[in-house]
Amino acid sequence: MREAMANSVDSSRTCKRVTVVLCAMVHVVVTVYVLSLLVESSSQGSTPLPDCLKSLNPYRIQKAKPTTKDEEYRKALIELRRQAAPLVLILRIKDIEAELAMADQEKNEIQAAKNIEKDEKDELEDQKELETGQRPPAVVDDPIGRIQRTLTPEKCQPELKTDFGGVAVRWGLTHHVNSAADCCKACSQQAAYAKSSQRKCNVWVFCPEKKGCSSPDGYEHKFGECWLKHADKPRGIVNDYSLIMRNKTAPPMPVLWMSGVIPFNGE
């Protein structure tokens, strides 16, 4: 009796185990089926899948293509060109700057050679004038040549230790001549060539002192400076500048200039 009861208990336990195993297998089959349905619906665009399930999409796996070596080389070449573009631009800019610098240097050398040639020519003419005491003959129809031939010291009306005022038509700081007569003639030439809209020179001021000439304007005036001025009513300062100096207690500043007023009627 006891043996029959034990056998029945063992058979019932075996049936339970088989039932549990079958249920588990059915659960697994159902789960796999549901997942396959979800993957298929996601591939057709109906329902989005989570990121964790996208890797199970067989269509996605089939569409993926391995990258070839040619594509890798092409991408690497594009990246290399992109990185090298700024360097190429910088090198080109440097080449252009070097070319411009060479062009400027050549231009400066040519201009310097022209200036040297002009200075040598002027020195030869000045030396010839000093040796002969005469200027080169002027053309008969040249009005400036006529002025140079007929202008006399009396017409220049030179006055020693006198500084005539007026509006400068040419600054003496950059205009130097050899004598007061040359300064007077330069004034006449400017008046002859001046346009109707320009002021005509009728006052010339020359520095005859080798050590330079003093002036209240504060500039350093050297020998040979020739100022060309225009004044409707010329007024001169004689002997010293005490009348126009602001500091009346300072010692008087002597007038060392030579100047004159010349009439010019265009004849």
Coordinates of C-alpha atoms in Angstrom, one line a residue:
M1 CA 0.0 0.0 0.0
R2 CA 2.7 2.4 0.9
E3 CA 4.6 1.6 -2.3
A4 CA 1.5 2.4 -4.4
M5 CA 1.1 5.8 -2.7
A6 CA 4.8 6.6 -3.3
N7 CA 4.6 5.8 -6.9
S8 CA 1.5 8.0 -7.4
V9 CA 3.3 11.0 -5.7
D10 CA 6.3 10.6 -8.0
S11 CA 4.2 10.5 -11.1
S12 CA 2.3 13.7 -10.0
R13 CA 5.6 15.5 -9.5
T14 CA 6.8 14.5 -12.9
C15 CA 3.7 15.8 -14.5
K16 CA 4.1 19.1 -12.8
R17 CA 7.6 19.5 -14.0
V18 CA 6.6 18.7 -17.6
T19 CA 3.8 21.2 -17.4
V20 CA 6.2 23.9 -16.1
V21 CA 8.7 23.2 -18.9
L22 CA 6.0 23.3 -21.6
C23 CA 4.6 26.6 -20.2
A24 CA 8.0 28.2 -20.3
M25 CA 8.6 27.0 -23.9
V26 CA 5.2 28.4 -24.9
H27 CA 6.1 31.7 -23.2
V28 CA 9.4 32.0 -25.1
V29 CA 7.8 31.2 -28.4
V30 CA 5.1 33.8 -27.8
T31 CA 7.7 36.5 -26.8
V32 CA 9.8 35.8 -29.9
Y33 CA 6.7 36.1 -32.1
V34 CA 5.6 39.4 -30.6
L35 CA 9.1 40.8 -31.0
S36 CA 9.3 39.8 -34.6
L37 CA 5.9 41.5 -35.2
L38 CA 7.2 44.7 -33.5
V39 CA 10.4 44.7 -35.6
E40 CA 8.4 44.2 -38.8
S41 CA 6.0 47.0 -38.1
S42 CA 8.9 49.4 -37.2
S43 CA 10.6 48.7 -40.6
Q44 CA 7.4 49.7 -42.4
G45 CA 7.3 53.0 -40.5
S46 CA 4.1 52.4 -38.5
T47 CA 5.5 52.3 -34.9
P48 CA 8.9 53.6 -33.8
L49 CA 11.1 51.2 -31.8
P50 CA 13.2 52.0 -28.8
D51 CA 16.9 52.2 -29.3
C52 CA 17.5 48.9 -27.6
L53 CA 15.4 47.1 -30.2
K54 CA 16.6 48.9 -33.3
S55 CA 19.6 46.5 -33.4
L56 CA 17.2 43.6 -34.0
N57 CA 15.8 45.2 -37.2
P58 CA 16.8 42.7 -40.0
Y59 CA 16.0 45.3 -42.7
R60 CA 18.4 47.8 -41.1
I61 CA 21.1 45.2 -40.9
Q62 CA 20.6 44.3 -44.6
K63 CA 20.8 47.9 -45.8
A64 CA 24.0 48.7 -44.0
K65 CA 27.0 48.5 -46.3
P66 CA 30.6 48.2 -45.2
T67 CA 32.9 51.3 -46.0
T68 CA 35.4 50.5 -48.7
K69 CA 39.0 51.7 -48.7
D70 CA 38.4 54.1 -51.6
E71 CA 35.8 55.9 -49.6
E72 CA 38.1 56.1 -46.6
Y73 CA 40.9 57.5 -48.8
R74 CA 38.5 60.0 -50.4
K75 CA 37.3 61.2 -47.0
A76 CA 40.9 61.5 -45.7
L77 CA 41.9 63.5 -48.8
I78 CA 38.9 65.9 -48.4
E79 CA 39.9 66.5 -44.8
L80 CA 43.5 67.1 -45.7
R81 CA 42.6 69.7 -48.3
R82 CA 40.2 71.4 -45.9
Q83 CA 43.0 71.7 -43.3
A84 CA 45.6 72.8 -45.8
A85 CA 43.4 75.6 -47.4
P86 CA 44.3 78.3 -44.8
L87 CA 48.0 77.5 -45.1
V88 CA 47.9 77.8 -48.9
L89 CA 46.1 81.1 -48.6
I90 CA 48.7 82.5 -46.1
L91 CA 51.6 81.4 -48.4
R92 CA 49.9 83.1 -51.4
I93 CA 49.4 86.3 -49.4
K94 CA 53.1 86.3 -48.5
D95 CA 54.1 85.9 -52.1
I96 CA 51.9 88.8 -53.1
E97 CA 53.4 91.0 -50.4
A98 CA 56.9 90.1 -51.5
E99 CA 56.1 91.0 -55.1
L100 CA 54.7 94.3 -54.1
A101 CA 57.8 95.0 -51.9
M102 CA 60.1 94.3 -54.9
A103 CA 58.0 96.5 -57.2
D104 CA 58.2 99.4 -54.6
Q105 CA 61.9 98.9 -54.2
E106 CA 62.4 99.1 -58.0
K107 CA 60.2 102.2 -58.2
N108 CA 62.2 103.9 -55.4
E109 CA 65.5 103.0 -57.1
I110 CA 64.3 104.5 -60.4
Q111 CA 63.1 107.7 -58.6
A112 CA 66.4 108.0 -56.7
A113 CA 68.4 107.7 -59.9
K114 CA 66.2 110.4 -61.5
N115 CA 66.7 112.7 -58.5
I116 CA 70.5 112.2 -58.6
E117 CA 70.6 112.9 -62.3
K118 CA 68.5 116.1 -61.8
D119 CA 70.7 117.3 -58.9
E120 CA 73.8 116.7 -61.0
K121 CA 72.3 118.7 -63.8
D122 CA 71.3 121.5 -61.6
E123 CA 74.8 121.6 -60.0
L124 CA 76.4 121.9 -63.4
E125 CA 74.1 124.7 -64.4
D126 CA 74.8 126.6 -61.2
Q127 CA 78.5 126.1 -61.5
K128 CA 78.4 127.4 -65.1
E129 CA 76.4 130.4 -64.0
L130 CA 78.9 131.1 -61.2
E131 CA 81.8 130.8 -63.6
T132 CA 80.4 132.9 -66.4
G133 CA 78.1 135.2 -64.4
Q134 CA 75.4 134.8 -67.0
R135 CA 72.2 132.6 -67.2
P136 CA 71.6 130.5 -70.3
P137 CA 69.9 132.5 -73.0
A138 CA 66.1 132.5 -72.8
V139 CA 63.7 132.0 -75.6
V140 CA 62.4 135.3 -77.0
D141 CA 58.7 134.4 -76.6
D142 CA 59.2 133.2 -73.0
P143 CA 57.8 135.9 -70.6
I144 CA 59.8 134.5 -67.7
G145 CA 63.0 134.9 -69.7
R146 CA 62.1 138.5 -70.5
I147 CA 61.5 139.1 -66.8
Q148 CA 64.9 137.6 -65.9
R149 CA 66.7 139.8 -68.5
T150 CA 64.9 143.0 -67.6
L151 CA 64.6 142.7 -63.8
T152 CA 67.0 145.0 -61.9
P153 CA 67.8 145.3 -58.2
E154 CA 66.0 148.6 -58.1
K155 CA 62.8 146.9 -59.2
C156 CA 63.2 144.3 -56.5
Q157 CA 63.3 147.2 -53.9
P158 CA 65.4 145.3 -51.4
E159 CA 65.4 146.4 -47.8
L160 CA 67.9 145.2 -45.2
K161 CA 66.8 144.1 -41.7
T162 CA 63.2 144.1 -42.8
D163 CA 60.6 141.4 -42.7
F164 CA 57.4 142.0 -44.8
G165 CA 54.3 140.2 -43.8
G166 CA 51.7 138.6 -46.0
V167 CA 50.1 135.3 -47.0
A168 CA 52.7 132.7 -48.1
V169 CA 52.3 131.4 -51.6
R170 CA 55.4 129.3 -51.2
W171 CA 57.1 128.3 -47.9
G172 CA 60.7 129.2 -47.5
L173 CA 61.4 126.2 -45.2
T174 CA 61.5 124.0 -48.3
H175 CA 62.5 126.7 -50.8
H176 CA 66.2 127.8 -50.8
V177 CA 68.0 130.0 -53.3
N178 CA 71.5 131.4 -53.6
S179 CA 70.8 135.1 -53.4
A180 CA 68.2 137.8 -52.8
A181 CA 68.1 138.5 -56.5
D182 CA 67.1 134.8 -57.2
C183 CA 64.4 135.1 -54.5
C184 CA 63.0 138.2 -56.1
K185 CA 63.0 136.6 -59.5
A186 CA 61.3 133.5 -58.1
C187 CA 58.5 135.8 -56.8
S188 CA 58.2 137.3 -60.3
Q189 CA 58.0 133.9 -61.9
Q190 CA 55.3 132.7 -59.5
A191 CA 53.2 135.8 -60.3
A192 CA 53.7 135.2 -64.0
Y193 CA 52.5 131.6 -63.9
A194 CA 49.9 131.9 -61.2
K195 CA 46.3 131.2 -62.3
S196 CA 43.5 133.7 -62.0
S197 CA 42.2 131.8 -58.9
Q198 CA 45.6 131.9 -57.2
R199 CA 47.3 134.6 -55.2
K200 CA 50.2 136.3 -57.0
C201 CA 53.5 136.9 -55.3
N202 CA 54.4 140.6 -54.7
V203 CA 56.5 140.2 -51.5
W204 CA 59.8 138.3 -51.2
V205 CA 61.7 137.6 -48.0
F206 CA 65.3 136.2 -48.0
C207 CA 67.6 135.0 -45.2
P208 CA 71.1 136.3 -46.0
E209 CA 72.8 135.2 -42.8
K210 CA 75.0 132.2 -42.8
K211 CA 74.0 131.3 -39.2
G212 CA 70.3 131.6 -40.0
C213 CA 67.6 134.2 -39.3
S214 CA 65.6 134.5 -36.1
S215 CA 61.8 134.7 -36.1
P216 CA 59.0 134.8 -33.5
D217 CA 57.3 131.8 -35.2
G218 CA 59.6 129.3 -33.5
Y219 CA 60.9 127.7 -36.7
E220 CA 64.7 127.3 -37.4
H221 CA 65.3 129.4 -40.5
K222 CA 68.5 128.7 -42.4
F223 CA 70.6 130.6 -44.9
G224 CA 69.0 130.8 -48.4
E225 CA 65.4 130.5 -47.3
C226 CA 63.1 132.3 -49.8
W227 CA 59.6 133.1 -48.8
L228 CA 57.1 134.2 -51.5
K229 CA 54.1 136.1 -50.1
H230 CA 51.1 138.1 -51.2
A231 CA 49.9 141.2 -49.4
D232 CA 47.4 143.8 -50.6
K233 CA 49.0 146.4 -48.3
P234 CA 52.5 145.1 -47.4
R235 CA 53.7 146.1 -44.0
G236 CA 57.3 145.5 -42.9
I237 CA 58.9 145.0 -39.5
V238 CA 62.2 146.8 -39.3
N239 CA 65.3 146.1 -37.0
D240 CA 63.6 144.0 -34.3
Y241 CA 60.3 142.1 -33.5
S242 CA 59.6 143.9 -30.2
L243 CA 56.3 145.3 -31.5
I244 CA 54.8 141.9 -32.2
M245 CA 56.3 139.8 -29.5
R246 CA 53.9 138.7 -26.7
N247 CA 56.5 138.7 -24.0
K248 CA 57.4 142.3 -23.7
T249 CA 60.0 141.7 -20.9
A250 CA 62.1 139.4 -23.2
P251 CA 65.1 141.0 -24.9
P252 CA 64.3 142.2 -28.4
M253 CA 64.8 139.8 -31.3
P254 CA 66.7 141.3 -34.2
V255 CA 65.4 141.2 -37.8
L256 CA 68.1 139.7 -40.0
W257 CA 66.0 139.2 -43.1
M258 CA 66.2 141.0 -46.4
S259 CA 62.9 141.5 -48.2
G260 CA 61.2 143.7 -50.7
V261 CA 57.9 144.5 -52.5
I262 CA 57.8 144.3 -56.3
P263 CA 55.0 145.5 -58.6
F264 CA 53.7 143.0 -61.1
N265 CA 51.3 144.1 -63.9
G266 CA 51.7 141.0 -66.1
E267 CA 53.8 142.9 -68.7

